[in-house]
PDB file of C-alpha atoms in Angstrom:
ATOM      1  CA  GLU A 807      -0.065  -0.049  -0.007  1.00 45.00           C
ATOM      2  CA  THR A 808       1.481   3.284  -1.174  1.00 50.00           C
ATOM      3  CA  GLY A 809      -0.611   5.658   1.050  1.00 88.00           C
ATOM      4  CA  VAL A 810      -0.920   7.936  -1.861  1.00 94.00           C
ATOM      5  CA  THR A 811      -4.232   7.627  -3.671  1.00 95.00           C
ATOM      6  CA  GLN A 812      -5.267   9.388  -6.987  1.00 97.00           C
ATOM      7  CA  SER A 813      -8.617   9.912  -8.774  1.00 96.00           C
ATOM      8  CA  PRO A 814      -9.898   9.216 -11.192  1.00 97.00           C
ATOM      9  CA  THR A 815      -8.079   6.101 -12.449  1.00 96.00           C
ATOM     10  CA  HIS A 816      -8.932   6.808 -15.995  1.00 96.00           C
ATOM     11  CA  LEU A 817     -10.355   9.793 -17.878  1.00 96.00           C
ATOM     12  CA  ILE A 818     -11.145  10.595 -21.413  1.00 98.00           C
ATOM     13  CA  LYS A 819     -11.333  14.188 -22.528  1.00 98.00           C
ATOM     14  CA  THR A 820     -11.671  16.072 -25.727  1.00 98.00           C
ATOM     15  CA  ARG A 821      -9.015  18.440 -27.157  1.00 98.00           C
ATOM     16  CA  GLY A 822      -9.538  22.005 -25.780  1.00 98.00           C
ATOM     17  CA  GLN A 823     -11.347  20.884 -22.670  1.00 98.00           C
ATOM     18  CA  GLN A 824     -10.004  21.417 -19.067  1.00 98.00           C
ATOM     19  CA  VAL A 825      -9.326  18.607 -16.552  1.00 98.00           C
ATOM     20  CA  THR A 826      -8.584  18.381 -12.811  1.00 98.00           C
ATOM     21  CA  LEU A 827      -6.831  15.405 -11.375  1.00 98.00           C
ATOM     22  CA  ARG A 828      -6.763  14.871  -7.514  1.00 98.00           C
ATOM     23  CA  CYS A 829      -4.327  13.265  -5.240  1.00 97.00           C
ATOM     24  CA  SER A 830      -4.336  12.387  -1.453  1.00 95.00           C
ATOM     25  CA  SER A 831      -0.875  12.200   0.080  1.00 92.00           C
ATOM     26  CA  GLN A 832       0.279  10.290   3.115  1.00 84.00           C
ATOM     27  CA  SER A 833      -0.476  11.968   6.322  1.00 83.00           C
ATOM     28  CA  GLY A 834       2.573  14.159   7.426  1.00 84.00           C
ATOM     29  CA  HIS A 835       3.912  14.440   3.950  1.00 87.00           C
ATOM     30  CA  ASN A 836       4.262  18.080   3.307  1.00 87.00           C
ATOM     31  CA  THR A 837       5.772  17.764  -0.192  1.00 91.00           C
ATOM     32  CA  VAL A 838       3.846  16.781  -3.294  1.00 93.00           C
ATOM     33  CA  SER A 839       5.156  16.331  -6.784  1.00 95.00           C
ATOM     34  CA  TRP A 840       3.189  15.866 -10.046  1.00 97.00           C
ATOM     35  CA  TYR A 841       4.782  13.759 -13.020  1.00 98.00           C
ATOM     36  CA  GLN A 842       3.712  13.000 -16.533  1.00 98.00           C
ATOM     37  CA  GLN A 843       4.623   9.677 -17.961  1.00 97.00           C
ATOM     38  CA  ALA A 844       4.259   8.854 -21.683  1.00 95.00           C
ATOM     39  CA  LEU A 845       4.145   5.184 -22.613  1.00 91.00           C
ATOM     40  CA  GLY A 846       7.607   3.723 -22.605  1.00 89.00           C
ATOM     41  CA  GLN A 847       9.235   6.723 -20.928  1.00 93.00           C
ATOM     42  CA  GLY A 848      10.366   7.800 -17.401  1.00 94.00           C
ATOM     43  CA  PRO A 849       8.231  10.183 -15.523  1.00 96.00           C
ATOM     44  CA  GLN A 850       8.689  13.785 -16.480  1.00 96.00           C
ATOM     45  CA  PHE A 851       8.611  16.329 -13.626  1.00 96.00           C
ATOM     46  CA  ILE A 852       5.736  18.862 -13.893  1.00 97.00           C
ATOM     47  CA  PHE A 853       6.035  20.793 -10.496  1.00 95.00           C
ATOM     48  CA  GLN A 854       6.463  20.437  -6.714  1.00 93.00           C
ATOM     49  CA  TYR A 855       4.567  21.938  -3.927  1.00 93.00           C
ATOM     50  CA  TYR A 856       5.631  22.436  -0.368  1.00 90.00           C
ATOM     51  CA  ARG A 857       3.275  23.692   2.267  1.00 89.00           C
ATOM     52  CA  GLU A 858       0.871  24.942  -0.432  1.00 91.00           C
ATOM     53  CA  GLU A 859       3.444  26.828  -2.409  1.00 93.00           C
ATOM     54  CA  GLU A 860       4.898  25.836  -5.743  1.00 93.00           C
ATOM     55  CA  ASN A 861       8.671  25.531  -5.160  1.00 89.00           C
ATOM     56  CA  GLY A 862       9.817  23.841  -8.354  1.00 90.00           C
ATOM     57  CA  ARG A 863       8.633  23.564 -11.967  1.00 94.00           C
ATOM     58  CA  GLY A 864       9.657  21.513 -15.022  1.00 94.00           C
ATOM     59  CA  ASN A 865       9.421  22.373 -18.495  1.00 94.00           C
ATOM     60  CA  PHE A 866       5.683  22.475 -18.842  1.00 97.00           C
ATOM     61  CA  PRO A 867       3.521  25.354 -20.186  1.00 97.00           C
ATOM     62  CA  PRO A 868       1.540  27.625 -17.786  1.00 97.00           C
ATOM     63  CA  ARG A 869      -1.712  25.765 -18.816  1.00 98.00           C
ATOM     64  CA  PHE A 870      -0.491  23.091 -16.352  1.00 98.00           C
ATOM     65  CA  SER A 871      -1.248  24.398 -12.826  1.00 97.00           C
ATOM     66  CA  GLY A 872      -1.543  23.019  -9.364  1.00 97.00           C
ATOM     67  CA  LEU A 873      -2.894  23.483  -5.896  1.00 96.00           C
ATOM     68  CA  GLN A 874      -1.869  21.941  -2.494  1.00 95.00           C
ATOM     69  CA  PHE A 875      -4.240  21.996   0.471  1.00 94.00           C
ATOM     70  CA  PRO A 876      -3.558  21.861   4.230  1.00 91.00           C
ATOM     71  CA  ASN A 877      -5.196  18.382   4.409  1.00 88.00           C
ATOM     72  CA  TYR A 878      -2.516  16.725   2.333  1.00 87.00           C
ATOM     73  CA  SER A 879      -4.596  16.663  -0.881  1.00 93.00           C
ATOM     74  CA  SER A 880      -3.506  18.384  -4.065  1.00 97.00           C
ATOM     75  CA  GLU A 881      -4.874  18.934  -7.654  1.00 98.00           C
ATOM     76  CA  LEU A 882      -3.315  19.075 -11.117  1.00 98.00           C
ATOM     77  CA  ASN A 883      -5.157  21.374 -13.495  1.00 98.00           C
ATOM     78  CA  VAL A 884      -4.653  21.320 -17.274  1.00 98.00           C
ATOM     79  CA  ASN A 885      -6.304  23.734 -19.513  1.00 98.00           C
ATOM     80  CA  ALA A 886      -6.849  23.829 -23.335  1.00 98.00           C
ATOM     81  CA  LEU A 887      -5.996  19.926 -23.580  1.00 98.00           C
ATOM     82  CA  GLU A 888      -3.907  18.895 -26.437  1.00 98.00           C
ATOM     83  CA  LEU A 889      -3.565  15.361 -27.955  1.00 98.00           C
ATOM     84  CA  ASP A 890      -0.008  15.206 -26.717  1.00 97.00           C
ATOM     85  CA  ASP A 891      -1.375  15.513 -23.095  1.00 98.00           C
ATOM     86  CA  SER A 892      -2.518  11.934 -23.198  1.00 97.00           C
ATOM     87  CA  ALA A 893      -0.390  10.241 -20.652  1.00 97.00           C
ATOM     88  CA  LEU A 894      -0.287   8.791 -17.082  1.00 97.00           C
ATOM     89  CA  TYR A 895      -0.216  11.415 -14.474  1.00 98.00           C
ATOM     90  CA  LEU A 896       1.523  10.477 -11.338  1.00 98.00           C
ATOM     91  CA  CYS A 897       1.343  12.287  -7.962  1.00 97.00           C
ATOM     92  CA  ALA A 898       4.136  11.568  -5.366  1.00 95.00           C
ATOM     93  CA  SER A 899       4.579  12.709  -1.853  1.00 93.00           C
ATOM     94  CA  SER A 900       7.514  12.866   0.600  1.00 89.00           C
ATOM     95  CA  PRO A 901       8.064  13.683   4.180  1.00 83.00           C
ATOM     96  CA  GLY A 902      10.814  16.164   3.101  1.00 70.00           C
ATOM     97  CA  GLN A 903      10.897  19.454   4.903  1.00 60.00           C
ATOM     98  CA  GLY A 904      11.154  21.323   1.747  1.00 58.00           C
ATOM     99  CA  PRO A 905      14.026  22.254  -0.654  1.00 57.00           C
ATOM    100  CA  GLY A 906      17.264  20.635   0.253  1.00 58.00           C
ATOM    101  CA  GLU A 907      15.600  17.512   1.678  1.00 66.00           C
ATOM    102  CA  TYR A 908      16.403  14.698  -0.604  1.00 75.00           C
ATOM    103  CA  SER A 909      13.719  12.079   0.464  1.00 80.00           C
ATOM    104  CA  PRO A 910      12.360   9.136  -1.579  1.00 87.00           C
ATOM    105  CA  LEU A 911       9.105   9.886  -3.287  1.00 90.00           C
ATOM    106  CA  HIS A 912       6.048   7.741  -2.644  1.00 92.00           C
ATOM    107  CA  PHE A 913       3.984   7.398  -5.787  1.00 95.00           C
ATOM    108  CA  GLY A 914       0.280   6.899  -6.313  1.00 95.00           C
ATOM    109  CA  ASN A 915      -0.958   4.579  -9.092  1.00 93.00           C
ATOM    110  CA  GLY A 916      -1.736   7.499 -11.388  1.00 96.00           C
ATOM    111  CA  THR A 917      -4.435   8.718 -13.652  1.00 97.00           C
ATOM    112  CA  ARG A 918      -4.549   7.502 -17.059  1.00 97.00           C
ATOM    113  CA  LEU A 919      -5.583  10.557 -19.280  1.00 98.00           C
ATOM    114  CA  THR A 920      -6.659  10.140 -22.923  1.00 98.00           C
ATOM    115  CA  VAL A 921      -7.313  13.214 -24.968  1.00 98.00           C
ATOM    116  CA  THR A 922      -9.235  12.701 -28.259  1.00 97.00           C
TER     117      THR A 922
ATOM    118  CA  GLY B 956      21.188  20.932 -16.148  1.00 69.00           C
ATOM    119  CA  GLN B 957      20.846  17.129 -15.716  1.00 80.00           C
ATOM    120  CA  ASN B 958      21.185  14.098 -18.007  1.00 91.00           C
ATOM    121  CA  ILE B 959      20.496  10.664 -17.032  1.00 95.00           C
ATOM    122  CA  ASP B 960      21.165   7.704 -19.360  1.00 96.00           C
ATOM    123  CA  GLN B 961      20.167   4.015 -19.063  1.00 97.00           C
ATOM    124  CA  PRO B 962      19.677   1.205 -21.473  1.00 97.00           C
ATOM    125  CA  THR B 963      16.244   0.855 -23.021  1.00 97.00           C
ATOM    126  CA  GLU B 964      15.662  -2.786 -22.716  1.00 97.00           C
ATOM    127  CA  MET B 965      17.385  -5.806 -21.114  1.00 98.00           C
ATOM    128  CA  THR B 966      16.515  -9.480 -21.155  1.00 98.00           C
ATOM    129  CA  ALA B 967      17.556 -12.243 -18.734  1.00 97.00           C
ATOM    130  CA  THR B 968      16.453 -15.792 -17.608  1.00 97.00           C
ATOM    131  CA  GLU B 969      15.153 -16.944 -14.283  1.00 98.00           C
ATOM    132  CA  GLY B 970      17.834 -17.499 -11.612  1.00 97.00           C
ATOM    133  CA  ALA B 971      20.493 -15.460 -13.555  1.00 98.00           C
ATOM    134  CA  ILE B 972      21.995 -12.109 -12.436  1.00 98.00           C
ATOM    135  CA  VAL B 973      21.579  -8.780 -14.237  1.00 98.00           C
ATOM    136  CA  GLN B 974      23.147  -5.521 -13.916  1.00 98.00           C
ATOM    137  CA  ILE B 975      21.396  -2.298 -15.036  1.00 98.00           C
ATOM    138  CA  ASN B 976      23.559   0.720 -15.514  1.00 98.00           C
ATOM    139  CA  CYS B 977      22.881   4.342 -15.188  1.00 98.00           C
ATOM    140  CA  THR B 978      25.147   7.295 -16.009  1.00 97.00           C
ATOM    141  CA  TYR B 979      24.289  10.754 -14.920  1.00 95.00           C
ATOM    142  CA  GLN B 980      25.504  14.455 -15.257  1.00 92.00           C
ATOM    143  CA  THR B 981      24.099  16.766 -12.774  1.00 85.00           C
ATOM    144  CA  SER B 982      25.332  20.063 -10.974  1.00 82.00           C
ATOM    145  CA  GLY B 983      25.285  19.507  -7.275  1.00 81.00           C
ATOM    146  CA  PHE B 984      24.874  15.794  -6.840  1.00 83.00           C
ATOM    147  CA  ASN B 985      22.740  14.794  -3.876  1.00 83.00           C
ATOM    148  CA  GLY B 986      22.402  11.054  -4.288  1.00 90.00           C
ATOM    149  CA  LEU B 987      20.967   8.594  -6.676  1.00 94.00           C
ATOM    150  CA  PHE B 988      17.669   6.570  -6.530  1.00 95.00           C
ATOM    151  CA  TRP B 989      16.450   3.570  -8.120  1.00 97.00           C
ATOM    152  CA  TYR B 990      12.747   2.653  -8.576  1.00 97.00           C
ATOM    153  CA  GLN B 991      10.955  -0.326  -9.888  1.00 98.00           C
ATOM    154  CA  GLN B 992       7.682   0.151 -11.882  1.00 97.00           C
ATOM    155  CA  HIS B 993       5.640  -2.765 -13.035  1.00 96.00           C
ATOM    156  CA  ALA B 994       3.196  -2.102 -15.999  1.00 92.00           C
ATOM    157  CA  GLY B 995       0.314  -0.063 -15.093  1.00 88.00           C
ATOM    158  CA  GLU B 996       1.481   0.520 -11.395  1.00 91.00           C
ATOM    159  CA  ALA B 997       3.147   3.116  -9.394  1.00 92.00           C
ATOM    160  CA  PRO B 998       6.905   3.291  -9.286  1.00 95.00           C
ATOM    161  CA  THR B 999       8.119   2.023  -5.985  1.00 95.00           C
ATOM    162  CA  PHE B1000      11.392   2.966  -4.125  1.00 94.00           C
ATOM    163  CA  LEU B1001      14.167   0.451  -4.165  1.00 96.00           C
ATOM    164  CA  SER B1002      17.426   2.187  -3.162  1.00 95.00           C
ATOM    165  CA  TYR B1003      19.261   5.408  -2.433  1.00 94.00           C
ATOM    166  CA  ASN B1004      23.016   5.876  -2.725  1.00 94.00           C
ATOM    167  CA  VAL B1005      24.797   9.039  -1.655  1.00 91.00           C
ATOM    168  CA  LEU B1006      28.228   7.641  -0.930  1.00 93.00           C
ATOM    169  CA  ASP B1007      30.415   5.681  -3.117  1.00 96.00           C
ATOM    170  CA  GLY B1008      30.234   1.858  -2.832  1.00 96.00           C
ATOM    171  CA  LEU B1009      27.802  -1.133  -2.905  1.00 97.00           C
ATOM    172  CA  GLU B1010      24.535  -1.054  -0.830  1.00 94.00           C
ATOM    173  CA  GLU B1011      22.977  -4.529  -0.573  1.00 94.00           C
ATOM    174  CA  LYS B1012      19.365  -5.179   0.291  1.00 92.00           C
ATOM    175  CA  GLY B1013      18.371  -8.777  -0.106  1.00 94.00           C
ATOM    176  CA  ARG B1014      18.437  -9.783  -3.871  1.00 97.00           C
ATOM    177  CA  PHE B1015      18.928  -6.204  -4.878  1.00 97.00           C
ATOM    178  CA  SER B1016      22.200  -4.228  -4.686  1.00 97.00           C
ATOM    179  CA  SER B1017      23.046  -0.725  -5.783  1.00 98.00           C
ATOM    180  CA  PHE B1018      26.449   0.678  -6.531  1.00 98.00           C
ATOM    181  CA  LEU B1019      27.431   4.374  -6.901  1.00 97.00           C
ATOM    182  CA  SER B1020      30.724   5.883  -8.214  1.00 96.00           C
ATOM    183  CA  ARG B1021      30.493   9.730  -7.951  1.00 94.00           C
ATOM    184  CA  SER B1022      33.664  10.376  -9.621  1.00 94.00           C
ATOM    185  CA  LYS B1023      32.606   8.534 -12.778  1.00 95.00           C
ATOM    186  CA  GLY B1024      28.884   9.720 -12.589  1.00 95.00           C
ATOM    187  CA  TYR B1025      27.970   6.066 -12.676  1.00 95.00           C
ATOM    188  CA  SER B1026      25.575   3.662 -10.720  1.00 97.00           C
ATOM    189  CA  TYR B1027      24.109   0.237 -11.299  1.00 98.00           C
ATOM    190  CA  LEU B1028      21.402  -1.776  -9.933  1.00 98.00           C
ATOM    191  CA  LEU B1029      22.202  -5.635  -9.489  1.00 98.00           C
ATOM    192  CA  LEU B1030      19.537  -8.009  -9.386  1.00 98.00           C
ATOM    193  CA  LYS B1031      20.352 -11.592  -8.349  1.00 97.00           C
ATOM    194  CA  GLU B1032      18.452 -14.961  -8.389  1.00 98.00           C
ATOM    195  CA  LEU B1033      16.104 -13.371 -10.979  1.00 98.00           C
ATOM    196  CA  GLN B1034      12.393 -14.151 -10.728  1.00 98.00           C
ATOM    197  CA  MET B1035       9.609 -13.601 -13.194  1.00 97.00           C
ATOM    198  CA  LYS B1036       8.170 -11.033 -11.095  1.00 97.00           C
ATOM    199  CA  ASP B1037      11.239  -9.003 -11.609  1.00 98.00           C
ATOM    200  CA  SER B1038       9.998  -8.120 -15.074  1.00 98.00           C
ATOM    201  CA  ALA B1039       9.358  -4.436 -14.783  1.00 98.00           C
ATOM    202  CA  SER B1040      10.940  -1.081 -15.624  1.00 98.00           C
ATOM    203  CA  TYR B1041      13.836   0.114 -13.562  1.00 98.00           C
ATOM    204  CA  LEU B1042      14.256   3.946 -13.080  1.00 98.00           C
ATOM    205  CA  CYS B1043      17.202   5.801 -12.176  1.00 97.00           C
ATOM    206  CA  ALA B1044      16.763   9.296 -10.736  1.00 96.00           C
ATOM    207  CA  THR B1045      18.626  12.128  -9.124  1.00 94.00           C
ATOM    208  CA  TYR B1046      17.476  15.301  -7.446  1.00 89.00           C
ATOM    209  CA  ASN B1047      18.256  18.857  -8.983  1.00 86.00           C
ATOM    210  CA  GLN B1048      20.576  20.812  -6.923  1.00 82.00           C
ATOM    211  CA  ALA B1049      17.960  22.798  -5.285  1.00 80.00           C
ATOM    212  CA  GLY B1050      16.242  19.587  -4.084  1.00 80.00           C
ATOM    213  CA  THR B1051      13.005  20.783  -5.696  1.00 84.00           C
ATOM    214  CA  ALA B1052      12.618  18.122  -8.452  1.00 88.00           C
ATOM    215  CA  LEU B1053      13.524  14.347  -8.638  1.00 90.00           C
ATOM    216  CA  ILE B1054      14.583  13.851 -12.236  1.00 93.00           C
ATOM    217  CA  PHE B1055      14.174  10.301 -13.817  1.00 95.00           C
ATOM    218  CA  GLY B1056      15.840   8.637 -16.682  1.00 96.00           C
ATOM    219  CA  LYS B1057      13.719   6.997 -19.420  1.00 96.00           C
ATOM    220  CA  GLY B1058      13.811   3.655 -17.610  1.00 97.00           C
ATOM    221  CA  THR B1059      15.171   0.212 -18.466  1.00 98.00           C
ATOM    222  CA  THR B1060      12.583  -2.521 -19.330  1.00 97.00           C
ATOM    223  CA  LEU B1061      13.625  -5.832 -17.934  1.00 98.00           C
ATOM    224  CA  SER B1062      12.126  -8.958 -19.226  1.00 98.00           C
ATOM    225  CA  VAL B1063      12.765 -12.171 -17.326  1.00 98.00           C
ATOM    226  CA  SER B1064      11.956 -15.431 -19.248  1.00 96.00           C
ATOM    227  CA  SER B1065      11.804 -18.901 -17.864  1.00 93.00           C
TER     228      SER B1065
END
């Protein structure tokens, strides 16, 4: 059991639509990261939140945004969906105390997003 | 910037030993992680090396050479359930992003 849960498991959207993916981190984990994983590839870092503030961002456009809440839940929002956004989206949490803490990440099982 | 390289695919037979290599270039090295990911599942943490040398954990061992920017994951007494993708990863210098390689898909046959 990973302790990190994501919803929904699968989702189908149309190009141009908006989507919200949700994650519930392990209790006490103040850091949450989101990744995009295309088939056959490693996870690509989207952004990281620590105590409800974004403190790191990968090479993704502004239409990818997020929120982290005090109850250890978080969201990934993607606007103006494109076909290339079809991927597995992974949420991961860690007990790290913020930047400079190199803790292992604990992943959820992901949300499989298909954009048609 | 960071760059992580690992072989795309490897095959092995049950009971054998396999070594999965990873080379990295990063500014401000803070340790190297190995994860296992079965198809359709979450990546799971296997090991973390921050000092040079070999760390053994049951059938799995991980090695690090910081001067060479090199790590490997050694899997002994292979089982069918070891068929999975193995991901090598390092943090960026600020510690705000764990960056992954593309993963090595290991297929174990009987």
